[in-house]
Amino acid sequence: MSRRVGLSTAAVVGAAVEVIDESGLEALTLAAVASRTGVAAPSLYKHVSSLGELRTLVGLRLLEEMTERFTAAVMGRSGAEAIAILMREYRAYVIEHPARYAAMPADPLHDPALAAAGTKLLNVFLAVLRGHGIEGPDAIHTTRCARAIMHGFASIEASGGFGLPEDLDETYERLIQMFVASL
Amino acid sequence: MSRRVGLSTAAVVGAAVEVIDESGLEALTLAAVASRTGVAAPSLYKHVSSLGELRTLVGLRLLEEMTERFTAAVMGRSGAEAIAILMREYRAYVIEHPARYAAMPADPLHDPALAAAGTKLLNVFLAVLRGHGIEGPDAIHTTRCARAIMHGFASIEASGGFGLPEDLDETYERLIQMFVASL
DNA sequence: AACCAAAGCTAATACCATTAGCTTTCTGGC
DNA sequence: GCCAGAAAGCTAATGGTATTAGCTTTGGTT
C-alpha cells in the first residue's frame, strides 16, 4: 500500500518553506513536512539527513531567492538610486515573507554549506557600492552599516516590534536618506 | 528523601538565565533548569506555569536589566553625547551577554506581561531624544531609527554574522555618527 | 524476467513538556 | 509544643518530537 510519492530533496525543502510560510519558523518540524508531503516522518531521511540539514537547505534556498531578487531589482540602476532601491527591495521581501525572513541564516559565511550563497548575496551589495565609488575597507564598513540598518528595521517590523503599523514607510525612508547622505 | 530546596519563581528565572548564558537560548529547557536547580522537572510547575511563561519572565528580567543599565549610563549626560553613550551601551550589553540578547522579547509592547517593562525601556530613549529637542511624531521615527540601527548591528554581531571580528568598533562608530548627524 | 538500489514503511528509543495524584515539609494558630 | 493545612517536592504516565534499525515494495536496468 501507499504508492511511491516521488519525493526529492528539493521537494522536501519546498514543503518546508510552505510550512514556514503558513505556520512560522517554529512550526518547521519533520512531522509537519512529512504530513504535508504525504509521507511518514522517517521517510524524509531518505532525502535529508536531519532536521538541522533541512534548516540549512531552507536557508540556502532563501539566500538564493534573495540574491536573485535583489540582482533583478538593481539591474540597470547605479549610484545612490541603486542603493535606495536595494534597501527598499530588502524590506519588501521581508514584508512579503516575514516567516521566511526569520528562517534566514544569521551567519551564512560561517557555515561551509552556505558560504558560497552568502558571498553572492554580499557581492550584490558590494557591486552597488562600487558603482558609487566605494571600494576596499571602506566598502566593508559601508556594507556592514547597510546590513545593520536593513536587518534591524526589517526584523523588528517582521516580528511586529514597532508599535504603530502606520508611518513605517516614512521611518524607513528616513533611514535610507540617512544612509545615502552618509556616503 | 530529597530535602526541600527552597525554590522560588525568581530563583527559577535566575537559573534559566544561567542556562542561557552557558548554553544558549535553544538550551533553555525545563529539564535543564530543573537539573540546575536540583529539582525534578515537574516540580518547576510549582513556580512557573509553563515553559512559555518562563520565557516571558526571562524576557521581563532582561528588559528590566537593560533599562536599569541604560538609565545609569545616561544619567547626567545630555544631547548628542547622551545619544552616543546610549548606543554604545546597547552594544556593550549585547557583547557582554550575546545569548541573553537572543532571549530578548521581539515585541514586548504586544505582550501584556511585558508591556510595562517595554514602555520603560522605550522611555529611556525618548527622554534622551527629548533632551536633544526632538519630540512628538518626530521622536517616534527617530527612536525607531535608533532601534533599527542598534538592534541590527548588535544582533548580527551577537550571532557572529560579521565576517571579520576586527574593525567592528569603527563600523559601529560610523553608524553612531551617521545617526547623530541626521538629527 | 530478474535483480538491485532507492524510496517508502513500521517499530523502537530517547528526550521533551505537561498533567495527575501522592508524600513530605514547613508554618501559623492554638 | 502540637497539629492541620498549604506549599513544595516527588513518581508515574501521556503525547509530541527526532532519530535509528531493519523490513518491504517499487521501478528502472540489464
Short mmCIF file of C-alpha atoms (C1' of nucleotides) in Angstrom, two decimals:
data_model
loop_
_atom_site.label_atom_id
_atom_site.label_comp_id
_atom_site.label_asym_id
_atom_site.label_seq_id
_atom_site.Cartn_x
_atom_site.Cartn_y
_atom_site.Cartn_z
CA MET A 1 0.00 0.00 0.00
CA SER A 2 0.90 3.68 -0.12
CA ARG A 3 2.26 4.13 -3.58
CA ARG A 4 5.56 5.86 -4.10
CA VAL A 5 5.20 9.58 -3.82
CA GLY A 6 8.22 10.68 -5.84
CA LEU A 7 9.80 12.94 -3.30
CA SER A 8 13.15 14.63 -3.72
CA THR A 9 15.36 16.79 -1.56
CA ALA A 10 14.17 19.86 -3.44
CA ALA A 11 10.53 18.90 -2.88
CA VAL A 12 11.17 18.40 0.83
CA VAL A 13 12.79 21.82 1.06
CA GLY A 14 9.85 23.30 -0.83
CA ALA A 15 7.39 21.75 1.59
CA ALA A 16 9.46 23.07 4.48
CA VAL A 17 9.22 26.60 3.09
CA GLU A 18 5.45 26.18 2.75
CA VAL A 19 5.22 25.08 6.36
CA ILE A 20 7.20 28.14 7.41
CA ASP A 21 5.04 30.44 5.29
CA GLU A 22 1.85 29.06 6.75
CA SER A 23 2.74 28.45 10.36
CA GLY A 24 6.01 30.17 11.14
CA LEU A 25 9.54 29.00 11.68
CA GLU A 26 8.87 27.27 14.98
CA ALA A 27 6.36 25.02 13.17
CA LEU A 28 9.09 23.66 10.91
CA THR A 29 9.20 20.11 12.15
CA LEU A 30 9.90 16.88 10.33
CA ALA A 31 6.44 15.68 11.31
CA ALA A 32 4.82 18.72 9.67
CA VAL A 33 6.85 18.32 6.48
CA ALA A 34 6.08 14.61 6.38
CA SER A 35 2.37 15.20 6.77
CA ARG A 36 2.41 17.85 4.05
CA THR A 37 4.28 15.65 1.61
CA GLY A 38 2.11 12.63 2.38
CA VAL A 39 4.87 10.52 3.78
CA ALA A 40 5.82 9.06 7.16
CA ALA A 41 8.34 11.12 9.09
CA PRO A 42 11.24 8.65 8.94
CA SER A 43 10.92 8.52 5.15
CA LEU A 44 12.23 12.08 4.98
CA TYR A 45 15.63 10.78 5.99
CA LYS A 46 15.92 9.34 2.50
CA HIS A 47 16.18 12.92 1.23
CA VAL A 48 17.58 14.89 4.14
CA SER A 49 19.99 13.74 6.79
CA SER A 50 18.45 15.57 9.75
CA LEU A 51 16.24 18.45 10.76
CA GLY A 52 19.38 20.57 11.07
CA GLU A 53 20.33 19.87 7.48
CA LEU A 54 16.81 20.68 6.34
CA ARG A 55 17.09 24.03 8.09
CA THR A 56 20.38 24.68 6.34
CA LEU A 57 18.91 23.76 2.95
CA VAL A 58 15.96 26.06 3.55
CA GLY A 59 18.39 28.83 4.46
CA LEU A 60 20.32 28.16 1.28
CA ARG A 61 17.22 28.40 -0.85
CA LEU A 62 16.19 31.66 0.80
CA LEU A 63 19.64 33.17 0.34
CA GLU A 64 19.49 32.34 -3.35
CA GLU A 65 15.97 33.67 -3.61
CA MET A 66 17.01 36.99 -2.09
CA THR A 67 20.10 37.23 -4.26
CA GLU A 68 18.13 36.63 -7.43
CA ARG A 69 15.52 39.15 -6.45
CA PHE A 70 17.96 41.87 -5.46
CA THR A 71 20.03 41.34 -8.55
CA ALA A 72 16.97 41.82 -10.74
CA ALA A 73 15.83 44.90 -8.84
CA VAL A 74 19.14 46.66 -9.12
CA MET A 75 19.84 45.80 -12.71
CA GLY A 76 20.36 48.85 -14.87
CA ARG A 77 20.47 51.21 -11.89
CA SER A 78 23.50 52.85 -10.37
CA GLY A 79 24.68 55.25 -7.73
CA ALA A 80 22.54 56.38 -4.85
CA GLU A 81 19.39 55.32 -6.69
CA ALA A 82 20.60 51.73 -6.83
CA ILE A 83 21.40 51.79 -3.13
CA ALA A 84 17.96 53.10 -2.22
CA ILE A 85 16.27 50.54 -4.46
CA LEU A 86 18.26 47.75 -2.90
CA MET A 87 17.27 48.85 0.58
CA ARG A 88 13.59 49.12 -0.37
CA GLU A 89 13.68 45.74 -2.05
CA TYR A 90 15.16 44.19 1.08
CA ARG A 91 12.29 45.46 3.17
CA ALA A 92 9.75 44.46 0.53
CA TYR A 93 10.99 40.90 0.66
CA VAL A 94 10.66 40.77 4.42
CA ILE A 95 7.13 42.21 4.31
CA GLU A 96 6.11 39.65 1.70
CA HIS A 97 7.68 36.76 3.56
CA PRO A 98 8.10 37.60 7.23
CA ALA A 99 8.26 33.99 8.33
CA ARG A 100 10.87 33.15 5.71
CA TYR A 101 12.99 36.01 6.91
CA ALA A 102 13.04 34.50 10.38
CA ALA A 103 14.43 31.32 8.80
CA MET A 104 17.27 33.23 7.19
CA PRO A 105 20.67 32.04 8.42
CA ALA A 106 22.23 34.62 10.73
CA ASP A 107 25.84 33.90 9.81
CA PRO A 108 25.88 32.31 6.36
CA LEU A 109 29.59 32.93 5.85
CA HIS A 110 30.44 30.78 8.84
CA ASP A 111 28.65 27.68 7.55
CA PRO A 112 30.52 25.98 4.69
CA ALA A 113 27.24 24.87 3.13
CA LEU A 114 26.04 28.47 2.95
CA ALA A 115 29.26 30.40 2.45
CA ALA A 116 29.07 30.49 -1.35
CA ALA A 117 25.47 31.67 -1.42
CA GLY A 118 26.18 34.19 1.33
CA THR A 119 29.11 35.59 -0.59
CA LYS A 120 26.98 36.00 -3.70
CA LEU A 121 24.42 37.98 -1.76
CA LEU A 122 27.14 40.10 -0.22
CA ASN A 123 28.56 40.75 -3.67
CA VAL A 124 25.34 42.34 -4.83
CA PHE A 125 25.79 44.97 -2.15
CA LEU A 126 29.48 45.40 -2.83
CA ALA A 127 28.79 45.81 -6.54
CA VAL A 128 26.27 48.53 -5.93
CA LEU A 129 28.64 50.37 -3.63
CA ARG A 130 31.47 50.02 -6.11
CA GLY A 131 29.23 51.71 -8.63
CA HIS A 132 29.09 54.56 -6.17
CA GLY A 133 32.86 54.75 -5.95
CA ILE A 134 33.20 52.97 -2.64
CA GLU A 135 35.78 50.21 -2.51
CA GLY A 136 38.21 48.39 -0.26
CA PRO A 137 37.93 48.51 3.54
CA ASP A 138 35.55 51.40 3.26
CA ALA A 139 33.15 49.19 1.34
CA ILE A 140 33.26 46.62 4.16
CA HIS A 141 32.25 49.19 6.75
CA THR A 142 29.63 50.68 4.50
CA THR A 143 28.12 47.30 3.68
CA ARG A 144 28.00 46.43 7.35
CA CYS A 145 26.18 49.67 8.04
CA ALA A 146 23.65 48.94 5.33
CA ARG A 147 23.13 45.41 6.61
CA ALA A 148 22.65 46.61 10.15
CA ILE A 149 20.06 49.18 9.08
CA MET A 150 18.13 46.87 6.77
CA HIS A 151 18.22 43.84 9.03
CA GLY A 152 17.44 45.85 12.11
CA PHE A 153 14.43 47.58 10.65
CA ALA A 154 13.16 44.54 8.79
CA SER A 155 13.47 42.12 11.65
CA ILE A 156 11.73 44.44 14.08
CA GLU A 157 8.97 45.06 11.57
CA ALA A 158 8.60 41.38 10.71
CA SER A 159 8.17 40.45 14.34
CA GLY A 160 5.66 43.23 14.91
CA GLY A 161 8.06 45.05 17.18
CA PHE A 162 7.07 48.53 16.11
CA GLY A 163 4.04 49.76 17.97
CA LEU A 164 2.01 51.57 15.35
CA PRO A 165 1.83 49.99 11.92
CA GLU A 166 1.39 53.33 10.15
CA ASP A 167 4.21 55.64 9.10
CA LEU A 168 6.64 52.78 8.79
CA ASP A 169 7.29 53.74 5.20
CA GLU A 170 8.33 57.16 6.35
CA THR A 171 10.60 55.79 9.04
CA TYR A 172 12.32 53.55 6.55
CA GLU A 173 12.76 56.35 4.03
CA ARG A 174 14.44 58.35 6.76
CA LEU A 175 16.88 55.53 7.31
CA ILE A 176 17.58 55.30 3.60
CA GLN A 177 18.21 59.04 3.35
CA MET A 178 20.37 58.90 6.45
CA PHE A 179 22.46 56.15 4.96
CA VAL A 180 22.77 57.62 1.49
CA ALA A 181 23.66 61.01 2.92
CA SER A 182 26.49 59.48 4.89
CA LEU A 183 28.28 58.10 1.84
CA MET B 1 14.44 11.94 50.96
CA SER B 2 15.38 14.99 48.93
CA ARG B 3 15.08 17.82 51.35
CA ARG B 4 13.16 20.93 50.31
CA VAL B 5 15.32 23.12 48.13
CA GLY B 6 13.62 26.45 48.76
CA LEU B 7 12.99 27.42 45.16
CA SER B 8 11.07 30.48 44.09
CA THR B 9 9.89 31.90 40.80
CA ALA B 10 12.74 34.39 40.90
CA ALA B 11 15.25 31.61 41.50
CA VAL B 12 13.85 29.60 38.60
CA VAL B 13 14.16 32.63 36.31
CA GLY B 14 17.71 33.15 37.55
CA ALA B 15 18.62 29.57 36.76
CA ALA B 16 17.04 29.96 33.33
CA VAL B 17 19.25 32.98 32.63
CA GLU B 18 22.29 30.97 33.71
CA VAL B 19 21.34 28.17 31.33
CA ILE B 20 21.01 30.70 28.52
CA ASP B 21 24.35 32.30 29.38
CA GLU B 22 26.13 28.97 29.40
CA SER B 23 24.47 27.07 26.60
CA GLY B 24 22.42 29.47 24.52
CA LEU B 25 18.75 30.18 24.15
CA GLU B 26 17.92 26.89 22.45
CA ALA B 27 19.21 25.09 25.54
CA LEU B 28 16.60 26.74 27.73
CA THR B 29 14.51 23.74 28.62
CA LEU B 30 12.62 22.88 31.76
CA ALA B 31 14.78 19.78 32.10
CA ALA B 32 17.94 21.90 32.07
CA VAL B 33 16.56 24.36 34.62
CA ALA B 34 15.38 21.50 36.83
CA SER B 35 18.74 19.82 36.75
CA ARG B 36 20.49 23.08 37.56
CA THR B 37 18.22 23.85 40.50
CA GLY B 38 18.44 20.28 41.82
CA VAL B 39 14.78 19.50 41.38
CA ALA B 40 12.70 17.19 39.21
CA ALA B 41 11.26 18.83 36.11
CA PRO B 42 7.59 18.69 37.14
CA SER B 43 8.42 20.47 40.38
CA LEU B 44 9.13 23.63 38.40
CA TYR B 45 5.41 23.92 37.73
CA LYS B 46 5.02 24.95 41.36
CA HIS B 47 6.80 28.19 40.45
CA VAL B 48 6.12 28.67 36.76
CA SER B 49 3.05 27.69 34.79
CA SER B 50 4.79 26.58 31.59
CA LEU B 51 7.95 26.89 29.56
CA GLY B 52 6.30 29.74 27.68
CA GLU B 53 5.73 31.67 30.87
CA LEU B 54 9.31 31.06 31.94
CA ARG B 55 10.46 32.54 28.63
CA THR B 56 8.28 35.58 29.23
CA LEU B 57 9.62 36.00 32.76
CA VAL B 58 13.18 35.76 31.49
CA GLY B 59 12.35 38.39 28.88
CA LEU B 60 10.90 40.60 31.57
CA ARG B 61 14.01 40.33 33.69
CA LEU B 62 16.25 41.13 30.74
CA LEU B 63 14.15 44.14 29.78
CA GLU B 64 14.47 45.47 33.31
CA GLU B 65 18.17 44.74 33.36
CA MET B 66 18.71 46.72 30.17
CA THR B 67 16.55 49.59 31.35
CA GLU B 68 18.45 49.87 34.61
CA ARG B 69 21.78 49.74 32.88
CA PHE B 70 20.90 52.29 30.21
CA THR B 71 19.38 54.62 32.73
CA ALA B 72 22.57 54.56 34.77
CA ALA B 73 24.78 55.07 31.73
CA VAL B 74 22.90 58.10 30.50
CA MET B 75 22.46 59.79 33.84
CA GLY B 76 23.94 63.23 33.91
CA ARG B 77 24.53 63.31 30.16
CA SER B 78 22.54 65.14 27.54
CA GLY B 79 22.33 65.97 23.88
CA ALA B 80 24.27 64.13 21.21
CA GLU B 81 26.69 62.81 23.82
CA ALA B 82 23.88 61.05 25.65
CA ILE B 83 22.64 59.51 22.43
CA ALA B 84 26.07 58.19 21.52
CA ILE B 85 26.56 56.79 25.01
CA LEU B 86 23.22 55.07 24.88
CA MET B 87 24.04 53.46 21.57
CA ARG B 88 27.44 52.30 22.81
CA GLU B 89 25.93 50.94 25.99
CA TYR B 90 23.38 48.97 23.99
CA ARG B 91 26.12 47.27 22.03
CA ALA B 92 28.20 46.72 25.15
CA TYR B 93 25.33 44.86 26.74
CA VAL B 94 24.96 42.60 23.74
CA ILE B 95 28.68 41.86 23.61
CA GLU B 96 28.67 41.00 27.29
CA HIS B 97 25.57 38.83 27.07
CA PRO B 98 25.05 37.67 23.49
CA ALA B 99 22.91 34.72 24.47
CA ARG B 100 20.70 36.85 26.69
CA TYR B 101 20.15 39.23 23.84
CA ALA B 102 18.78 36.38 21.76
CA ALA B 103 16.25 35.77 24.54
CA MET B 104 15.08 39.34 24.41
CA PRO B 105 11.38 39.60 23.50
CA ALA B 106 10.98 40.91 19.96
CA ASP B 107 7.71 42.74 20.53
CA PRO B 108 7.43 43.49 24.26
CA LEU B 109 4.70 46.07 23.76
CA HIS B 110 2.38 43.45 22.30
CA ASP B 111 2.57 41.13 25.30
CA PRO B 112 0.59 42.44 28.31
CA ALA B 113 3.08 40.87 30.70
CA LEU B 114 5.94 42.80 29.11
CA ALA B 115 4.26 45.99 28.00
CA ALA B 116 5.08 47.98 31.13
CA ALA B 117 8.74 47.00 31.12
CA GLY B 118 8.95 47.61 27.37
CA THR B 119 7.49 51.06 27.76
CA LYS B 120 10.00 51.93 30.45
CA LEU B 121 12.87 50.92 28.20
CA LEU B 122 11.39 52.93 25.35
CA ASN B 123 11.06 55.93 27.62
CA VAL B 124 14.80 56.00 28.25
CA PHE B 125 15.28 56.57 24.55
CA LEU B 126 12.51 59.11 24.29
CA ALA B 127 13.88 61.01 27.27
CA VAL B 128 17.31 61.24 25.70
CA LEU B 129 15.86 62.49 22.44
CA ARG B 130 13.67 64.97 24.22
CA GLY B 131 16.82 66.34 25.78
CA HIS B 132 18.01 66.90 22.25
CA GLY B 133 14.89 68.83 21.36
CA ILE B 134 13.16 66.04 19.49
CA GLU B 135 9.53 65.43 20.45
CA GLY B 136 6.19 64.23 19.14
CA PRO B 137 5.88 62.13 15.99
CA ASP B 138 9.41 63.04 15.05
CA ALA B 139 10.62 61.34 18.21
CA ILE B 140 8.79 58.15 17.21
CA HIS B 141 10.54 58.00 13.86
CA THR B 142 13.87 58.89 15.37
CA THR B 143 13.55 56.27 18.09
CA ARG B 144 12.63 53.67 15.51
CA CYS B 145 15.71 54.56 13.51
CA ALA B 146 17.91 54.24 16.56
CA ARG B 147 16.36 50.92 17.47
CA ALA B 148 16.81 49.58 13.96
CA ILE B 149 20.47 50.58 13.89
CA MET B 150 21.30 49.27 17.35
CA HIS B 151 19.32 46.08 17.08
CA GLY B 152 20.52 45.38 13.56
CA PHE B 153 24.17 45.81 14.34
CA ALA B 154 24.01 44.11 17.71
CA SER B 155 22.07 41.08 16.58
CA ILE B 156 24.32 40.49 13.60
CA GLU B 157 27.38 40.86 15.79
CA ALA B 158 25.98 38.63 18.54
CA SER B 159 25.28 35.84 16.08
CA GLY B 160 28.72 36.14 14.53
CA GLY B 161 27.24 37.40 11.29
CA PHE B 162 30.03 39.82 10.52
CA GLY B 163 32.95 38.14 8.80
CA LEU B 164 35.99 39.73 10.42
CA PRO B 165 35.86 40.39 14.15
CA GLU B 166 38.20 43.40 13.91
CA ASP B 167 37.17 46.93 13.00
CA LEU B 168 33.69 46.39 14.37
CA ASP B 169 34.22 49.30 16.75
CA GLU B 170 34.90 51.51 13.79
CA THR B 171 31.84 50.31 11.91
CA TYR B 172 29.64 51.00 14.90
CA GLU B 173 31.12 54.46 15.43
CA ARG B 174 30.24 55.20 11.84
CA LEU B 175 26.66 54.23 12.49
CA ILE B 176 26.56 56.41 15.59
CA GLN B 177 27.96 59.39 13.70
CA MET B 178 25.55 58.74 10.84
CA PHE B 179 22.63 58.73 13.22
CA VAL B 180 23.69 61.73 15.27
CA ALA B 181 24.41 63.71 12.13
CA SER B 182 20.90 63.05 10.86
CA LEU B 183 19.20 64.66 13.84
"C1'" DA C 1 12.23 -11.73 -16.50
"C1'" DA C 2 15.02 -10.73 -12.75
"C1'" DC C 3 17.88 -8.00 -9.96
"C1'" DC C 4 19.07 -4.17 -7.15
"C1'" DA C 5 19.06 0.27 -5.41
"C1'" DA C 6 16.08 3.76 -3.97
"C1'" DA C 7 12.00 5.04 -1.54
"C1'" DG C 8 8.87 4.02 1.26
"C1'" DC C 9 7.12 1.66 5.69
"C1'" DT C 10 6.63 0.13 10.95
"C1'" DA C 11 8.68 -0.46 15.37
"C1'" DA C 12 11.56 1.15 18.83
"C1'" DT C 13 14.48 4.55 21.55
"C1'" DA C 14 15.35 8.74 23.82
"C1'" DC C 15 14.22 13.33 25.15
"C1'" DC C 16 10.97 16.92 25.80
"C1'" DA C 17 6.66 19.33 28.15
"C1'" DT C 18 2.87 18.62 30.73
"C1'" DT C 19 -0.78 16.51 33.93
"C1'" DA C 20 -2.34 13.74 37.82
"C1'" DG C 21 -2.01 12.32 42.11
"C1'" DC C 22 0.85 11.17 46.15
"C1'" DT C 23 4.15 12.43 50.07
"C1'" DT C 24 6.80 15.28 52.65
"C1'" DT C 25 7.89 19.55 54.84
"C1'" DC C 26 7.24 23.88 56.72
"C1'" DT C 27 4.29 27.39 59.01
"C1'" DG C 28 0.56 29.53 61.70
"C1'" DG C 29 -2.70 29.18 65.21
"C1'" DC C 30 -3.80 27.12 69.32
"C1'" DG D 1 4.66 22.04 71.93
"C1'" DC D 2 1.31 20.31 68.56
"C1'" DC D 3 -1.21 19.76 64.67
"C1'" DA D 4 -3.71 21.00 60.49
"C1'" DG D 5 -3.31 22.68 56.06
"C1'" DA D 6 -0.90 24.66 52.42
"C1'" DA D 7 3.22 24.64 49.78
"C1'" DA D 8 6.88 22.18 47.63
"C1'" DG D 9 8.58 18.38 46.34
"C1'" DC D 10 8.17 13.53 44.19
"C1'" DT D 11 6.98 9.46 40.73
"C1'" DA D 12 4.23 7.75 37.05
"C1'" DA D 13 2.00 8.40 32.84
"C1'" DT D 14 0.77 10.74 28.23
"C1'" DG D 15 1.72 12.61 23.93
"C1'" DG D 16 4.79 15.01 20.85
"C1'" DT D 17 9.40 15.30 18.91
"C1'" DA D 18 13.85 13.46 16.26
"C1'" DT D 19 16.25 9.64 15.05
"C1'" DT D 20 17.83 4.67 14.09
"C1'" DA D 21 17.17 -0.07 12.57
"C1'" DG D 22 15.52 -3.13 9.73
"C1'" DC D 23 11.86 -4.66 6.53
"C1'" DT D 24 9.04 -4.25 2.05
"C1'" DT D 25 7.89 -2.52 -2.11
"C1'" DT D 26 8.75 -0.29 -6.36
"C1'" DG D 27 10.73 0.84 -10.64
"C1'" DG D 28 14.42 1.18 -13.71
"C1'" DT D 29 18.36 -1.63 -15.94
"C1'" DT D 30 20.35 -5.40 -17.72
#
